[in-house]
Every structure is written in structure tokens, then in C-alpha cells.
Amino acid sequence: MSDNLQAIEALSYEQRKFSPPPTFVQSAHVSDMSLYDEAAADHEGFWARQARELLDWSVPFTQVCEWDLPYSEWFADGKLNVSFNCLDRHVLAGRGDKVAFYWEGEPGDSRVVTYSDLLDEVQKFANVLKSLGVAKGDRVNIYLPMIPEAAVAMLACARIGAAHSVVFGGFSSQALADRINDAEAKVLITADGGWRRGEVFPLKNQADDAVKLTTTIEHVVVVKRGNNDIAMQSGRDHWYHELMAKADDVCVAEPMDAEQLLFLLYTSGTTGKPKGIMHTTGGYLTHVTYTFKYVFDHHPETDIFWCTADVGWITGHSYIVYGPLANGATQVMYEGVPNFPANDRMWSIIEKYKATIFYTAPTAIRTFMKWGTQEPAKHDLSSLRLIGSVGEPINPEAWMWYQENIGGGKCPIIDTWWQTETGGIMISPLPGVTVTKPGSATFPVPGVGAELVDEEGNHVSKGGGYLTLTKPWPGMLRGIWGDQKRYRETYWSRFAGRYFAGDGAKLDDDGYLWLLGRVDDVMNVSGHRISTTEVESALVSHPSVAEAAVVGANDAMTGQAIIAYVTLRGGLEVNEQVLREHVATEIGSIAKPKAIYFTPDLPKTRSGKIMRRLLRDVAEGRNLGDTSTLADVSVVSELQRRAAETPSED
Ligand code: WTA
């Protein structure tokens, strides 16, 4: 192994272990290793069984996986309809009155949507789309707040074989226009506005500005939610409720080829242009239905599932819309922010709907830590039986806080690693069988092959390395829309025959995987490779620190220097030198930050990811480019002011 990789050391001080609670194991879908054994013995046979057992096929498949590296096809001669699998089959089985969504609006209004309701709406809206000229193979853009119509729109596209491209409602008009243009979408579905932090944000105005920059949009459908004043362009813009009132009730679900494009979802890469990640029908639905059932240990009769993601991200696609609905789940969907009207909103929602499974992001968990344990303590969270995390490495302190204060010490935690590109969960505990360690995503789920490699692509069985995926899986991306060269270069060129995820990870002595973040977030200081996550984790383990972001800034002397941005827990104060020494104690003096800036907030994307690249720009005194994806621009100008004023430690 190369020197660089040998230097990836992280989190090795974490020794705690948690076995699944016996009461959980008793009713768990998986409580022994048989699923792992079956998948290891026959990879394709295992996935074929999942596809046959979990889904309804209009034409059964005989082919399982056609693998022409790096292109895969799954179940290619089979036919099925995704919206039939998510809706009709539950209603036909007599479960039409089951609640699909308990929807909670930010201002406190609410709606209950059953499977029958959802099926009715989806059929009508599929007919609306057809009446607007949308046909199989077309692309439809969706730019909506977190309202049930987002799921309706997605499922209506799936019903008629149009591909959706959902753009997060917090993206700017320019970002929306870029995505519409790349996908050449015909129709845009948006809303007048949505509620956020006690105010209506004017989505339609953004949509109008975006459409001006595009040539392909023929119709805009507008859901009434904000009741804010908007302009409607005659002939182009239509109210959702008016079209729905005139639409036919029945739209039969047409069987689609398993490899029919289901959706595009744009994600940022290392270059400026976002990549349209392509997902198809049969394989994707198999992967998300399987992982939803087994990773979340979902029991449709008793569970109330709540995933806090926005439908604009892959987590919302896979674990609000497709995975849960294919499993006939009852869910909570929430429109707004976690601190409206107060810091306990999430916990009041869990109490109100008696949610049993809660799935959120580490950055949210650390924010909840910052707000204090008195907030969850105000509510009865005893309905919860499983809690999950996704999106970033979760540091052991946040993991423990989550377990104690949200999980009441009795809920297993599933730390789930996956990506927009993987479609569904890849590495995660199975909660009825896996012994967890705080901060480790543990092992690949049955049916997934993951391995670490060094710089040269040699298999690493212990210590640090690059995370690669070794076998095709049904939910894998089928490519990048319009740019298959970029697909091959981004994911398949670095290590021969392997999908390179872009993440660094470490295998400990027991074979547990510890995700260390994107490898472009790994710093190289005086020839030593140190993960930003590792230093962040050390900082956050100090009792006064709520949240930390670490970047490697160019440094003439050491190659890179470690710069830390730290948010303190309410009311606490600590000296910079104390924190530097704390990091030295936790990891070694090589990891001591050169400078620590204290800040009341960290700059985050609207999806909650810390914008490390932007922090690196601030640390290196560069002018900032486009900050349109940033949640709160004022955070950055304040940091820039301080960086200019504060002399850094040597
Ligand atoms: C990171 C989100 C550590 C990782 C589903 C990955 C994680 C990127 C985890 C994908 C986790 C996601 N532990 N890191 N449990 N989950 N990541 O496409 O760096 O928005 O490559 O998909 O998030 O982000 P994306």
C-alpha cells in the first residue's frame, strides 16, 4: 500500500459495540446470516428472487443481469409498471383505505392521503400529462415544495413511461434552467409557493425566470399551495386543480420494459456542469423495495415511517416515494424546516403521528444537539423503534447523542451509505442482526459487493483505502444523460473493473467499514493524509463543540494546512488553543488545525451539506463564485470578514 493510504487513520479510538435489542430481534425480518449467505452463494439468483417476490411483473423476466462493463441491464425481458407496484396492487388487495401519507404543512395544516386517494390522483394526473402532449420517453421537470403532489407527479410520469427530473425547490432559477435544458423537458410542474420558516417562498417566480432561459417547455402546471400572487401566462400556464377537475378518472398502468428510463436526477460532480444520473425501472424498483423492507425492517401493518429528506434528492426518491410506496408503507411527510415554530417541531411531529422509524442526516442530528436535549425531552418519542442516518459520515458523538436522546437508548441505529448513483442503500447494518459501532456503516447489505483498494487498485483488507463496488447491482445508475463518456471516466476509469465511489473508507480489525468522506476532502499535510472527517470528529468530541467543518487550505510550507470552522454549543465558550490540543490528543499533533474560526453557523447547501469547497475558498482568500445553492449567504460574508481579521496560529 502507498504511503498516502497508510496515512489514512481515523476513528480508531471508537471501541463501543451495540447488539440488536432482543425484543427487536424477535420480530425482525432478518435475525440471522442466511440472507448474506444466499447472496454470497448466488448473486444473480439472489436479486432475481427479490425481484420476483417483492414486485408484480406484467411479463415475467427470464434474463437477470446482462453485464457489459460498465453497462448493466437487469431483468431486461420483463415488463412492469412502477406506479402499479406502488399503488394499484395495494388497492386491489383491499388496502385502499390504508394511509399512504400523513402530510404536515409547516403552518400546522395537515392532510391524510390514503392509497386509494393517491391512486385516483395519479390516474387523473397521468391523463393530464397525456392531454398536455407528454408521451412515453419524454422528460418532465418537477419543481415543487414537499407536498403530496410531488409524489403524485412522479408516479403519474412513471405510469405513462415519461421520465421525471425533480429539481429541489431551493435551487435557483438558473440551476433549474440548466437542468431543464440538459433534459430537454417538455412540461414543468411547479407551485405558486411553499412554506418555509414561516413564510411563503415564491417558487413560480423562479420557475418563470427559468423557463425564459429554456426553449423546450411547452406547458407549466401550477399547484396552489402558497396562495401568493403569481403571473399565469395564458396558453402555457395551467392550474393543477383546474386540469384535475376536467381529467378522466382512469388511466390504465401500461407495462414498461424493465430498462425503461424512470428518472433523471442531477447531482454535482467535480466540474461545474451537473450530471443527469439515469435510473431505470425494474432494477431500481427491486433495489429500493428490497432495502426498504430489510434495512428499515419495515412491517406494513404497524410501522409509521418518516424520512426527513426532500423529494428533490435521491433519498426522497428512493425512501419517500418508490421504496416505501412499493412496500405499502404509511409515512409522515413534512413540508417545512425543523425549527418552525420552535426547535422541537420534529419531535412534536413524531409524537403526533407515533412514528416508529425515523431517517435523517447527521448534519440535522448535530443541529439538534446544538439546540439541546430539552427539546426532544418535551415529547413522547417512545413510538420509535428504529432510527437511521444518511448523507455524510456520522461522528460517534452524534451517533451516541441520537441513540440516547432520540432513540431512548432502545432503538438500533442504521447508518446507511449510498449515493445518487447507487439508487439505493449499499452499506448499512441490518438492524436485527448487525452489532453496530458508533460511526461505522458496518457492512455491505446482502447482494452488494464493496471493497477498499489502494492507489494502484490493489485490494486492501485492513486500514484505509478507496471505496469501490465490485459487482453490478440492480439499482446502479445506467449512465449520465447525454454523456456516457463522462460516465465511464468518472466512475470506471480510476480502478479497472471497479466502480469508484469517490469516498475514502477504513476497515478496522473486525472488518467494519468506516466512511471517511469524499476523497477530495482528504487533506495532505506534510505528506500525511488526514481525513477532514477525522479532525471534525475529534473537534466534535470536545464537550463544548456542536459542529465543526474542516478543510485543507493550500499552504506553501506543508502542502495543505488544516483550517477548522467551529460552532459551539449554546452558552459555552472555549479557547482555540484548548481545541487544538484536544485534536492533538485525539489524533496526534499532525492533525492540529492551523487556524480555528468560531462561527454561529456553518455554510450549508439547502440540503444540509456543509459546503467544504466554499470554506476552502474562504480559507484561501479566494473570491467566491456561484453561491446560489447556499442556504444562507450571510454566513459566508461573516466568515470572510473574520478570516481577513484573524491572524492564524502557527
Ligand atoms: C456521502 C446521498 C458517510 C458519501 C444518499 C457519498 C455518506 C455521498 C453516507 C453521496 C454515510 C452518504 N456515511 N458518507 N452513511 N451516506 N454519504 O449522492 O460521500 O447526495 O459519496 O446521496 O454522500 O451523496 P448523495
CSV table of C-alpha atoms in Angstrom, one decimal, residues 258-639:
chain,number,residue,atom,x,y,z
A,258,ALA,CA,-37.6,-3.2,-17.2
A,259,GLU,CA,-34.9,-0.9,-18.7
A,260,GLN,CA,-37.3,1.9,-19.5
A,261,LEU,CA,-35.9,5.2,-18.2
A,262,LEU,CA,-37.7,6.0,-14.9
A,263,PHE,CA,-36.0,9.3,-14.0
A,264,LEU,CA,-33.0,11.6,-14.2
A,265,LEU,CA,-31.6,13.2,-11.1
A,266,TYR,CA,-29.0,15.8,-11.4
A,267,THR,CA,-26.1,15.7,-9.0
A,268,SER,CA,-22.9,17.8,-8.9
A,269,GLY,CA,-19.6,16.4,-9.9
A,270,THR,CA,-16.1,17.8,-9.8
A,271,THR,CA,-16.8,20.0,-12.7
A,272,GLY,CA,-19.4,22.8,-12.8
A,273,LYS,CA,-21.9,21.0,-15.0
A,274,PRO,CA,-24.3,18.8,-13.1
A,275,LYS,CA,-24.6,15.2,-14.2
A,276,GLY,CA,-28.0,13.8,-15.1
A,277,ILE,CA,-27.9,10.4,-13.3
A,278,MET,CA,-30.1,7.8,-15.1
A,279,HIS,CA,-32.2,5.3,-13.3
A,280,THR,CA,-34.4,2.7,-15.0
A,281,THR,CA,-37.5,0.7,-14.0
A,282,GLY,CA,-37.2,-2.9,-12.8
A,283,GLY,CA,-33.7,-3.0,-11.3
A,284,TYR,CA,-34.1,0.3,-9.4
A,285,LEU,CA,-37.5,-0.6,-8.0
A,286,THR,CA,-36.2,-4.0,-6.9
A,287,HIS,CA,-33.2,-2.4,-5.1
A,288,VAL,CA,-35.2,0.3,-3.2
A,289,THR,CA,-38.1,-2.1,-2.4
A,290,TYR,CA,-35.7,-4.7,-1.0
A,291,THR,CA,-33.6,-2.3,1.0
A,292,PHE,CA,-36.7,-0.5,2.4
A,293,LYS,CA,-38.1,-3.8,3.6
A,294,TYR,CA,-34.9,-5.2,5.1
A,295,VAL,CA,-32.7,-2.3,6.1
A,296,PHE,CA,-35.6,-0.4,7.7
A,297,ASP,CA,-37.1,-3.8,8.9
A,298,HIS,CA,-40.4,-2.4,7.7
A,299,HIS,CA,-43.6,-4.0,8.8
A,300,PRO,CA,-46.5,-2.5,6.8
A,301,GLU,CA,-49.2,-3.3,9.4
A,302,THR,CA,-47.6,-1.4,12.3
A,303,ASP,CA,-44.9,0.9,11.1
A,304,ILE,CA,-45.1,4.7,10.5
A,305,PHE,CA,-42.1,5.7,8.6
A,306,TRP,CA,-40.6,9.2,8.5
A,307,CYS,CA,-37.8,10.2,6.2
A,308,THR,CA,-36.9,13.9,6.6
A,309,ALA,CA,-35.3,14.3,3.1
A,310,ASP,CA,-36.8,16.4,0.4
A,311,VAL,CA,-38.1,14.6,-2.7
A,312,GLY,CA,-35.6,16.7,-4.7
A,313,TRP,CA,-32.8,14.4,-3.5
A,314,ILE,CA,-32.2,10.8,-4.2
A,315,THR,CA,-33.1,10.0,-0.6
A,316,GLY,CA,-36.6,11.4,-1.2
A,317,HIS,CA,-37.0,9.5,-4.5
A,318,SER,CA,-35.9,6.1,-3.0
A,319,TYR,CA,-37.1,6.3,0.6
A,320,ILE,CA,-40.2,8.6,0.4
A,321,VAL,CA,-41.6,7.7,-2.9
A,322,TYR,CA,-40.6,4.4,-4.5
A,323,GLY,CA,-39.3,2.1,-1.7
A,324,PRO,CA,-41.9,2.9,0.9
A,325,LEU,CA,-44.9,3.0,-1.5
A,326,ALA,CA,-43.9,-0.2,-3.2
A,327,ASN,CA,-43.9,-1.8,0.3
A,328,GLY,CA,-47.3,-0.3,1.1
A,329,ALA,CA,-45.9,1.9,3.9
A,330,THR,CA,-47.6,4.5,5.9
A,331,GLN,CA,-45.5,7.6,6.1
A,332,VAL,CA,-45.2,11.1,7.5
A,333,MET,CA,-44.3,13.9,5.1
A,334,TYR,CA,-43.4,17.3,6.4
A,335,GLU,CA,-43.2,20.5,4.4
A,336,GLY,CA,-41.1,22.8,6.4
A,337,VAL,CA,-38.0,23.5,8.5
A,338,PRO,CA,-37.2,21.7,11.8
A,339,ASN,CA,-37.3,24.9,13.8
A,340,PHE,CA,-40.6,26.4,12.9
A,341,PRO,CA,-42.4,27.5,15.0
A,342,ALA,CA,-39.9,26.2,17.6
A,343,ASN,CA,-36.8,23.9,17.9
A,344,ASP,CA,-39.0,21.0,18.9
A,345,ARG,CA,-41.0,20.7,15.7
A,346,MET,CA,-39.6,17.3,14.6
A,347,TRP,CA,-40.2,15.8,18.0
A,348,SER,CA,-43.8,17.1,18.1
A,349,ILE,CA,-44.4,15.5,14.7
A,350,ILE,CA,-43.1,12.1,15.9
A,351,GLU,CA,-45.3,12.3,18.9
A,352,LYS,CA,-48.3,13.4,16.9
A,353,TYR,CA,-48.2,10.6,14.3
A,354,LYS,CA,-46.5,8.0,16.6
A,355,ALA,CA,-43.7,7.5,14.0
A,356,THR,CA,-41.9,4.2,14.5
A,357,ILE,CA,-39.0,4.7,12.1
A,358,PHE,CA,-37.1,8.0,11.7
A,359,TYR,CA,-34.5,8.6,9.0
A,360,THR,CA,-32.5,11.8,8.9
A,361,ALA,CA,-29.0,13.2,8.2
A,362,PRO,CA,-26.0,13.7,10.6
A,363,THR,CA,-26.0,17.4,10.0
A,364,ALA,CA,-29.6,17.6,11.3
A,365,ILE,CA,-28.6,15.4,14.3
A,366,ARG,CA,-25.7,17.8,15.1
A,367,THR,CA,-28.1,20.8,14.8
A,368,PHE,CA,-30.5,19.1,17.2
A,369,MET,CA,-27.5,18.5,19.6
A,370,LYS,CA,-26.8,22.2,19.4
A,371,TRP,CA,-30.4,23.1,20.3
A,372,GLY,CA,-30.1,20.9,23.4
A,373,THR,CA,-31.7,17.7,24.9
A,374,GLN,CA,-34.5,19.7,26.5
A,375,GLU,CA,-36.2,19.9,23.0
A,376,PRO,CA,-36.7,16.1,22.4
A,377,ALA,CA,-37.4,15.7,26.2
A,378,LYS,CA,-40.6,17.8,25.8
A,379,HIS,CA,-42.2,15.0,23.7
A,380,ASP,CA,-43.1,11.3,24.0
A,381,LEU,CA,-40.8,9.6,21.4
A,382,SER,CA,-41.5,6.1,22.7
A,383,SER,CA,-43.2,5.0,19.5
A,384,LEU,CA,-39.8,5.0,17.8
A,385,ARG,CA,-38.2,1.5,17.3
A,386,LEU,CA,-35.5,2.2,14.7
A,387,ILE,CA,-33.6,5.3,13.7
A,388,GLY,CA,-31.4,5.9,10.7
A,389,SER,CA,-28.8,8.2,9.2
A,390,VAL,CA,-27.7,9.1,5.7
A,391,GLY,CA,-25.8,11.6,3.6
A,392,GLU,CA,-22.5,12.0,5.5
A,393,PRO,CA,-20.3,10.2,7.9
A,394,ILE,CA,-21.9,10.3,11.3
A,395,ASN,CA,-19.4,11.0,14.0
A,396,PRO,CA,-19.5,8.8,17.1
A,397,GLU,CA,-20.6,11.6,19.4
A,398,ALA,CA,-23.6,12.4,17.2
A,399,TRP,CA,-24.4,8.7,16.9
A,400,MET,CA,-24.4,8.4,20.7
A,401,TRP,CA,-26.5,11.5,21.2
A,402,TYR,CA,-29.0,10.3,18.6
A,403,GLN,CA,-29.2,6.9,20.2
A,404,GLU,CA,-29.7,8.2,23.7
A,405,ASN,CA,-31.9,11.3,23.2
A,406,ILE,CA,-34.0,10.3,20.2
A,407,GLY,CA,-33.8,6.5,20.3
A,408,GLY,CA,-34.3,6.4,24.0
A,409,GLY,CA,-31.4,4.0,24.3
A,410,LYS,CA,-33.5,1.2,22.8
A,411,CYS,CA,-33.5,1.8,19.1
A,412,PRO,CA,-30.9,0.3,16.8
A,413,ILE,CA,-29.3,2.8,14.5
A,414,ILE,CA,-28.8,2.2,10.8
A,415,ASP,CA,-26.0,4.3,9.3
A,416,THR,CA,-26.7,3.9,5.6
A,417,TRP,CA,-24.1,4.7,3.0
A,418,TRP,CA,-25.1,5.1,-0.6
A,419,GLN,CA,-25.2,7.7,-3.4
A,420,THR,CA,-27.5,9.2,-6.0
A,421,GLU,CA,-25.6,7.0,-8.4
A,422,THR,CA,-26.2,3.8,-6.5
A,423,GLY,CA,-30.0,4.3,-6.4
A,424,GLY,CA,-30.5,2.6,-3.0
A,425,ILE,CA,-28.7,1.7,0.2
A,426,MET,CA,-25.4,-0.2,-0.3
A,427,ILE,CA,-23.7,-0.3,3.1
A,428,SER,CA,-25.6,-0.5,6.3
A,429,PRO,CA,-26.4,-2.6,9.3
A,430,LEU,CA,-29.4,-4.9,9.1
A,431,PRO,CA,-30.9,-3.9,12.4
A,432,GLY,CA,-32.0,-7.3,13.6
A,433,VAL,CA,-28.6,-8.9,13.2
A,434,THR,CA,-25.7,-6.5,12.9
A,435,VAL,CA,-23.7,-5.5,16.0
A,436,THR,CA,-23.2,-1.8,15.5
A,437,LYS,CA,-20.3,0.5,16.4
A,438,PRO,CA,-21.0,4.3,16.7
A,439,GLY,CA,-19.9,5.9,13.5
A,440,SER,CA,-19.5,2.8,11.3
A,441,ALA,CA,-21.8,2.0,8.5
A,442,THR,CA,-20.7,-1.6,9.2
A,443,PHE,CA,-21.0,-4.0,6.1
A,444,PRO,CA,-22.4,-4.1,2.6
A,445,VAL,CA,-26.0,-5.2,2.5
A,446,PRO,CA,-26.6,-8.7,1.1
A,447,GLY,CA,-26.3,-8.5,-2.7
A,448,VAL,CA,-23.7,-5.7,-2.7
A,449,GLY,CA,-20.0,-6.2,-3.2
A,450,ALA,CA,-17.8,-3.5,-1.8
A,451,GLU,CA,-14.0,-3.5,-1.4
A,452,LEU,CA,-11.3,-1.0,-0.5
A,453,VAL,CA,-8.3,-0.6,-2.8
A,454,ASP,CA,-5.1,1.4,-2.6
A,455,GLU,CA,-3.8,4.0,-5.1
A,456,GLU,CA,-2.8,1.2,-7.5
A,457,GLY,CA,-6.1,-0.6,-7.2
A,458,ASN,CA,-4.8,-3.4,-5.0
A,459,HIS,CA,-7.4,-4.9,-2.7
A,460,VAL,CA,-6.9,-3.6,0.9
A,461,SER,CA,-8.3,-5.9,3.6
A,462,LYS,CA,-7.4,-3.7,6.6
A,463,GLY,CA,-6.8,0.0,7.1
A,464,GLY,CA,-7.6,2.9,4.8
A,465,GLY,CA,-8.4,2.9,1.1
A,466,TYR,CA,-10.7,3.9,-1.6
A,467,LEU,CA,-14.2,2.5,-1.6
A,468,THR,CA,-15.1,0.6,-4.7
A,469,LEU,CA,-18.1,-1.5,-5.7
A,470,THR,CA,-17.1,-4.8,-7.3
A,471,LYS,CA,-20.3,-6.3,-8.7
A,472,PRO,CA,-23.2,-4.8,-10.7
A,473,TRP,CA,-26.3,-4.2,-8.6
A,474,PRO,CA,-29.9,-3.7,-9.9
A,475,GLY,CA,-30.3,0.0,-8.7
A,476,MET,CA,-27.0,1.1,-10.3
A,477,LEU,CA,-27.0,4.2,-12.5
A,478,ARG,CA,-27.3,3.3,-16.1
A,479,GLY,CA,-25.2,6.3,-17.1
A,480,ILE,CA,-25.1,10.1,-17.3
A,481,TRP,CA,-27.8,11.6,-19.6
A,482,GLY,CA,-26.2,12.6,-22.9
A,483,ASP,CA,-22.6,12.0,-21.7
A,484,GLN,CA,-21.7,8.3,-21.4
A,485,LYS,CA,-18.0,9.2,-21.9
A,486,ARG,CA,-18.2,11.2,-18.6
A,487,TYR,CA,-19.9,8.2,-17.0
A,488,ARG,CA,-17.0,5.9,-17.9
A,489,GLU,CA,-14.4,8.4,-16.9
A,490,THR,CA,-16.0,9.5,-13.6
A,491,TYR,CA,-16.8,6.1,-12.2
A,492,TRP,CA,-14.9,3.4,-14.1
A,493,SER,CA,-11.6,4.7,-15.2
A,494,ARG,CA,-9.7,5.1,-11.9
A,495,PHE,CA,-9.7,1.4,-11.0
A,496,ALA,CA,-10.0,-1.3,-13.7
A,497,GLY,CA,-13.2,-3.2,-13.5
A,498,ARG,CA,-14.4,-1.4,-10.4
A,499,TYR,CA,-17.0,1.3,-9.7
A,500,PHE,CA,-15.2,4.1,-7.8
A,501,ALA,CA,-17.5,5.8,-5.4
A,502,GLY,CA,-15.2,8.8,-4.7
A,503,ASP,CA,-15.2,8.0,-1.0
A,504,GLY,CA,-12.4,7.0,1.3
A,505,ALA,CA,-13.0,4.4,4.0
A,506,LYS,CA,-11.3,2.3,6.5
A,507,LEU,CA,-11.6,-1.3,7.5
A,508,ASP,CA,-11.0,-2.0,11.2
A,509,ASP,CA,-9.7,-5.2,12.8
A,510,ASP,CA,-13.2,-6.6,12.9
A,511,GLY,CA,-13.9,-5.9,9.2
A,512,TYR,CA,-16.2,-2.9,9.9
A,513,LEU,CA,-16.3,-0.1,7.3
A,514,TRP,CA,-15.8,3.4,8.5
A,515,LEU,CA,-16.6,6.0,5.8
A,516,LEU,CA,-14.2,8.9,5.8
A,517,GLY,CA,-15.9,11.3,3.4
A,518,ARG,CA,-15.1,12.2,-0.2
A,519,VAL,CA,-11.5,11.6,-1.1
A,520,ASP,CA,-11.3,15.2,-2.4
A,521,ASP,CA,-12.0,16.1,1.2
A,522,VAL,CA,-9.0,14.2,2.4
A,523,MET,CA,-6.1,16.6,3.2
A,524,ASN,CA,-2.5,16.0,2.7
A,525,VAL,CA,-0.5,17.8,5.4
A,526,SER,CA,3.3,17.5,5.3
A,527,GLY,CA,2.9,14.2,3.3
A,528,HIS,CA,0.4,12.8,5.8
A,529,ARG,CA,-3.1,12.1,4.7
A,530,ILE,CA,-5.7,13.2,7.2
A,531,SER,CA,-9.4,13.0,6.6
A,532,THR,CA,-11.4,16.1,7.3
A,533,THR,CA,-14.0,13.8,8.9
A,534,GLU,CA,-11.4,12.6,11.3
A,535,VAL,CA,-10.5,16.1,12.5
A,536,GLU,CA,-14.1,17.1,12.6
A,537,SER,CA,-15.0,14.1,14.7
A,538,ALA,CA,-12.2,14.9,17.1
A,539,LEU,CA,-13.4,18.5,17.4
A,540,VAL,CA,-17.0,17.5,17.9
A,541,SER,CA,-15.9,15.1,20.7
A,542,HIS,CA,-15.0,18.1,22.8
A,543,PRO,CA,-17.9,18.8,25.1
A,544,SER,CA,-18.2,22.5,24.1
A,545,VAL,CA,-18.4,21.9,20.3
A,546,ALA,CA,-21.7,21.4,18.5
A,547,GLU,CA,-20.5,21.2,14.9
A,548,ALA,CA,-17.3,21.5,13.0
A,549,ALA,CA,-16.2,21.7,9.4
A,550,VAL,CA,-12.6,21.2,8.4
A,551,VAL,CA,-10.9,22.0,5.1
A,552,GLY,CA,-7.4,21.6,3.7
A,553,ALA,CA,-6.2,25.0,2.5
A,554,ASN,CA,-3.1,25.4,0.3
A,555,ASP,CA,-0.1,26.1,2.3
A,556,ALA,CA,3.4,26.9,0.9
A,557,MET,CA,5.1,25.1,3.8
A,558,THR,CA,3.1,22.0,4.4
A,559,GLY,CA,1.2,21.4,1.2
A,560,GLN,CA,-2.1,21.8,2.9
A,561,ALA,CA,-3.0,23.3,6.2
A,562,ILE,CA,-5.9,22.3,8.3
A,563,ILE,CA,-8.5,25.0,8.8
A,564,ALA,CA,-11.4,24.4,11.1
A,565,TYR,CA,-14.7,26.2,11.5
A,566,VAL,CA,-16.4,25.5,14.7
A,567,THR,CA,-19.9,26.1,16.2
A,568,LEU,CA,-20.1,25.9,19.9
A,569,ARG,CA,-22.9,24.5,21.9
A,570,GLY,CA,-25.3,27.1,23.3
A,571,GLY,CA,-23.8,29.3,26.0
A,572,LEU,CA,-20.4,27.6,26.1
A,573,GLU,CA,-17.0,29.1,25.4
A,574,VAL,CA,-13.7,27.6,24.7
A,575,ASN,CA,-10.2,28.8,23.8
A,576,GLU,CA,-8.8,28.0,20.4
A,577,GLN,CA,-5.6,26.6,21.9
A,578,VAL,CA,-7.6,24.2,24.0
A,579,LEU,CA,-9.3,22.8,21.0
A,580,ARG,CA,-6.0,22.4,19.1
A,581,GLU,CA,-4.6,20.4,22.0
A,582,HIS,CA,-7.8,18.4,22.1
A,583,VAL,CA,-7.4,17.4,18.5
A,584,ALA,CA,-3.7,16.6,19.1
A,585,THR,CA,-4.8,14.3,22.0
A,586,GLU,CA,-7.5,12.6,19.9
A,587,ILE,CA,-5.5,12.0,16.7
A,588,GLY,CA,-1.9,13.4,17.0
A,589,SER,CA,-0.3,16.8,16.7
A,590,ILE,CA,-0.1,16.4,12.9
A,591,ALA,CA,-3.9,16.9,12.8
A,592,LYS,CA,-3.9,20.1,14.9
A,593,PRO,CA,-5.8,22.8,12.9
A,594,LYS,CA,-3.6,25.7,11.9
A,595,ALA,CA,-6.5,28.1,12.5
A,596,ILE,CA,-9.9,27.7,14.1
A,597,TYR,CA,-12.7,30.1,13.3
A,598,PHE,CA,-15.6,30.2,15.6
A,599,THR,CA,-18.9,30.8,13.9
A,600,PRO,CA,-22.6,30.8,14.9
A,601,ASP,CA,-23.4,28.8,11.7
A,602,LEU,CA,-21.7,26.8,9.0
A,603,PRO,CA,-22.4,27.4,5.4
A,604,LYS,CA,-24.6,24.6,4.1
A,605,THR,CA,-26.4,23.7,0.9
A,606,ARG,CA,-30.1,23.8,1.2
A,607,SER,CA,-30.0,20.0,1.5
A,608,GLY,CA,-27.9,20.5,4.6
A,609,LYS,CA,-24.4,19.5,3.4
A,610,ILE,CA,-21.6,21.6,4.6
A,611,MET,CA,-20.0,23.5,1.7
A,612,ARG,CA,-16.4,22.5,2.3
A,613,ARG,CA,-15.2,23.7,-1.1
A,614,LEU,CA,-16.6,27.1,-0.3
A,615,LEU,CA,-14.9,27.1,3.1
A,616,ARG,CA,-11.7,26.2,1.4
A,617,ASP,CA,-12.2,29.2,-0.9
A,618,VAL,CA,-12.7,31.4,2.2
A,619,ALA,CA,-9.7,29.9,3.9
A,620,GLU,CA,-7.6,30.6,0.9
A,621,GLY,CA,-8.9,34.1,0.5
A,622,ARG,CA,-10.4,33.4,-3.0
A,623,ASN,CA,-13.3,35.2,-4.5
A,624,LEU,CA,-16.4,33.1,-4.3
A,625,GLY,CA,-18.3,32.0,-7.4
A,626,ASP,CA,-21.8,30.9,-7.5
A,627,THR,CA,-23.4,30.7,-4.1
A,628,SER,CA,-26.9,30.0,-5.3
A,629,THR,CA,-27.0,26.6,-3.7
A,630,LEU,CA,-26.1,28.1,-0.3
A,631,ALA,CA,-28.8,28.2,2.4
A,632,ASP,CA,-27.8,31.4,4.0
A,633,VAL,CA,-25.3,33.6,2.2
A,634,SER,CA,-24.7,35.9,5.1
A,635,VAL,CA,-22.9,33.1,6.9
A,636,VAL,CA,-20.1,33.3,4.3
A,637,SER,CA,-19.6,37.0,4.3
A,638,GLU,CA,-19.3,36.9,8.1
A,639,LEU,CA,-16.7,34.1,7.8
